[in-house]
Amino acid sequence: MSPVVAAEPDPHTARYFWGIQFEEFEYRYSDSDEEVASWDGDAFYGTDELKLRWLGKGEYGIDERAYETLENQLVLQTPISDFFDAKAGVRVDTPEGPDRTYGVLGIAGLAPYWFEIDASLYFGEGGQAMTELDVEYEWLLTNRWIVNMGLDATYAFSEDRAIGIGRGLSSTELGLRLSYDLIDRTLSPYVGVVHEKAYGDTRDLAREDAESTEEWYAVAGVRWMF
Amino acid sequence: MTVFRRLLAGLSTLVLPAYGLAAEYNLTVDRVTIDTGDFVKEGIGYNGASPGPVLRFKEGENVTINVTNNLDEMTSVHWHGLILPFTQDGVPGVSYPGIRPGETFTYQFPIVQSGTYWFHSHSGFQEPNGAYGAIVIEPRDADPVAFDREYVVQLTDKHPHDGDRIMRNLKMMPDYYNRQQLTVGDFVSEARDRGFWATMKDRMMWGDMRMMKADVEDVQGFTGLINGHGPAQNWTGLFRPGERVRLRFINSSAMTYFDVRIPGLTLTVVEADGNRVRPVPVDEFRIGVAETYDVIVEPRDDRAYTIFAESMGRSGYARGTLATRAGQTAPVPDRRPPSYLTMADMSGMPGMDHGDMGHGDMNHDDMGHGAAAMDHSEMAHGEMSHGNMAMDHADQASDDGAMDHGAMAHGEMNHGAASHEAMGHDQMAPMATADMSEHDAVPAGHAVGRHRAMAARTDDAAMSHAGTAPQGREHNPFYARGSGLTPEAANGGRFLSYADLRAAQPLYPERAPTREIELRLTGNMERYSWSINGVKFEDADPIRLQYGERVRFKFVNETMMTHPMHLHGMWSILDVGAGQWNPIKHVVSVQPGTTVYMETEVDAPGQWAFHCHLSYHAASGMFRKVVVEGGPDTAVGTTPVQGGDA
Ligand SMILES: [Cu+2]
C-alpha cells in the first residue's frame, strides 16, 4: 500500500477571490443648481489572509467639466480580529489644483449592531495628517427595498491651505438612499439625499474662495457589485 | 456476515475473483443543459444528462467503471458511501490525481455492501453544477425489506448561478443569497406582539454579536429538483393501490437540507445511508446534505400523492408525485414560514464569551425559549457558556433541587470563564447523546450499550441530571433545546430524529473506543470562512489514525449552521446511546449548539477525505485529509492509543 498521491493543485479549497463594488455611482443635483457626477467604489483581489484593494472616490463638476475631488487608494488589507481588517497603503489625490499623496493606515470592518466602519489615518508628504471616518448602516424595509444611511467625516490635524483644508473637523457628508435590488445584488438603482457641510477653519477658507460651505443634493444612481 | 464484510474489505482483491460477478459500466462526463422549469442553465452531467444514470450494482460483484472526461477541465468521480480501496475513492489530491480532459480512468472495486448511495464529482464546484447520480446496490441475498416497486428520489438544489460565482459572491458578501432577513416590517409586527422593548432588546442582542437569526440557509434562490425535475415539471412515479413502494431518497444538494413528507402517507424509514435500520414509521423526515434514506409507503387509494420536500429554512422546495396514472396530481402544500435561529443555536459558540454582550439587559423570555422548555440536559451541549443569560432559576424551582450548583459553577459564571474547559463540559457532554428519557423505543440489548456509553464518561452529577430531565418525548436530543431549527411535522405527527435510528444489525462487534478525537466545527460567517478546530484545510495537518483502532469522534458545533460531516472510506457509527445498535452512517449532521459523537472502526488503510458536505463550506476550509497508517499486518488491535488531536 503506497499512500502517495501525485501533487496536484489543491482542488478542495477556493483560495483567491476578487470583487468589484460601487456603493455609490450617482448623479447629484444641488440646491444651488450645481450638477455633479459622484462615485465611491472599491475592488479587491486576494485571499482570506491578504487582499489588495483599490478604493476610488470622486466628484466631477458637470458644469465646470472638472474633478472637484478625485482620490485613489491602493491598500493591503489583513484580518486583525473576527470582524475587523487592518489596511495600509497609499492615497493619491489628483483633482483640479494641487495633487496630494498620503500614506494610509486604517481599519475596516463590522462593528456591533451592524455598523460598517471604515476609519483611516492619512499622512501627507508635507507633514499634513488627517483622519476620516466612514460609517454605513442599512435598514431593510423588505428584503429588496433597502434604506442606506452613510456618514463620512474628515478631521484634519494640520492645515493645508492650498487644498482648502483647515485644522479641526473640516467636513461631513451625510447621505440617505433608498435602493431596490433589481438584479440579485448586482444592480440596485436608488434615489436619495446628500448633505455636505464644511466646518471651522475649512469653512472659513471656503468662504474666502467664495465656495459654498453647505449643500443639499438630490441624488439618483445605481449601486452595483460584481 | 460482519466477519465476511471485514474480510472482504481487507482481502477483496484476493477473495473476489473466486466468487464475484463482474460487470462493466461506462460513464462520460459532459457539458449538459439543465432545464429546471424556472430557468435553463449550462451544467455538468454524466452520459449527457444531469442527474446522471442510476447505477445498479449487486453486492458481491466486482465492478469496472470507465469514466471518460469530455470536459476541458479536470474531473473526478467519488462513490459516496462506498467502502472500497482508497485509490478508487475518487478524491483528487487525496486518493488520486483526478481525471484529465480527454482521459478515461478505470475504477475497479468490489461491491461489499448494499443499499442506496450516490456518486458525484469531487472537483471544484462540478457537483453543484450538476455532476451527480444515484447508486442502488441490491443485497447479495434476498432483500429483507419487502417491496413491490421502487423509485430513486434524488433531490438537489439547482441554482441559476454556477458554483464559482456563488463562492465568490459569498466571499464578497456572506448574506448575498439571504433573502429571509428580518425587516423593519418584521420588527413592527413583532413589537406589536411582544412589546417594543422586548423586540428592541432581541435585535440589540443579535446585533451586538453581529449574528443573524436568519442564517439558516446561506444559499437561497435555488429551484428544488427531484430526479432533475423542478416543481412545475413534477417528476411522477406510478403505483397500483395497495403496493408497497420503496422510495430511495438521496439528498444531492450543494447546500440544502430538505424536510420531506407525502401528505396522506406514513413513511416507514427502513434504511439510512445505505444501512438497514429497524423500521420507523414517521410523518416527515429531514434529509441532510449527502444523506440517503429509504422509506416504504403503502398508498391504498387510487389517487395522487405529492412528495413535498421543503428546504429547512423554507426558502425553496422540491415537488414530485406518486400517482396511479401519468398526469394525475395532488394539491401542493404551502411552504411554512421561514425558521429563525434562537439563542440556543448560539450556545456552542466561543463568540459568546465576548465581553461586550451586555447580558445584564437580557432576560430569558426575550430569547425565544420559555423556561419550561429547559432542563439540565441542555447544559450538556455547552450551553453553559451562556447559562447566566439563558436561565432563570426562579422559573426552574422543580429542577433546582437536583442541580449540583457547585459542580456547574454557574453562579460565578461569566462569559470569559465559561469556556468549555472551565465548565467541565467534557464530563457533561455525553448527556447530549445519552439523553435516556428521550428514547421511548429502546430495543432489547440497548440498555447495556447505552450504559457503557454513559458510564464511560459521565460523572454522577451528570447522571442525576439526566435522570431528572423532563420526559417530554417531543424534544429531539440532536438539536439544542430551544433551537429554532428543531423540526416539527407539518401534520403535528412524528418527525424522524437520529435518536429513532437503530441499526438492523450491527456491522461490527461492539468494543470500547481506543481514543477520542475532538473536532470543533468552526467558522466566521462574516468572512464566510469555515474550518475545523479553527484551522482551514490548506493550513491543516492530516488527521492520523492507526489501522485497527476504534476512534470516537466528538463534534462540537461552534457555528450557527448545521454541518453534514462526511468521512470517506469508513463507516460513521452515530452514537444515539444505543450501543451496538447505534446506526451506521456515512454523513453525520451536527446542529448548532450541539455536541455529537460517532465512532469509526479504522479498517481501511490509505488516505481519505473528511469534510463538511456543504459545498461552499468544504471549499472554504471545512475539510481534512485523514491518513490511516498501518494495515492488516500492523494492526494495533484493541491496545489503547493515547492522546490524539486533529
Ligand atoms: Cu459546513
Coordinates of N, CA and C and ligand atoms in Angstrom, one line a residue, chain B residues 530 559 561-565 612-614 617-618 622, ligand 1:
Chain B
W530 N -14.7 28.8 6.8 CA -15.1 27.6 7.6 C -13.9 26.8 7.9
T559 N -20.5 26.9 15.5 CA -21.1 27.8 14.5 C -22.6 27.9 14.6
M561 N -24.4 27.2 12.0 CA -25.0 26.4 10.9 C -24.9 25.0 11.1
T562 N -25.7 24.2 10.5 CA -25.7 22.8 10.6 C -24.7 22.2 9.6
H563 N -23.8 21.3 10.0 CA -22.8 20.8 9.1 C -22.9 19.3 9.0
P564 N -23.1 18.8 7.7 CA -23.2 17.4 7.5 C -21.8 16.9 7.3
M565 N -21.2 16.2 8.3 CA -19.8 15.8 8.2 C -19.7 14.4 7.6
C612 N -17.1 18.7 5.7 CA -18.5 19.1 5.7 C -19.0 19.0 4.2
H613 N -20.2 18.4 4.1 CA -20.7 18.2 2.7 C -21.4 19.4 2.1
L614 N -21.5 20.5 2.8 CA -22.0 21.7 2.2 C -20.9 22.2 1.3
H617 N -18.9 25.3 2.2 CA -18.2 25.2 3.5 C -16.9 24.3 3.3
A618 N -17.1 23.2 2.5 CA -15.9 22.4 2.3 C -14.9 23.2 1.5
M622 N -13.6 23.8 5.5 CA -14.1 22.7 6.5 C -13.8 21.4 5.9
Ligands
CU1 CU -20.5 23.1 6.9

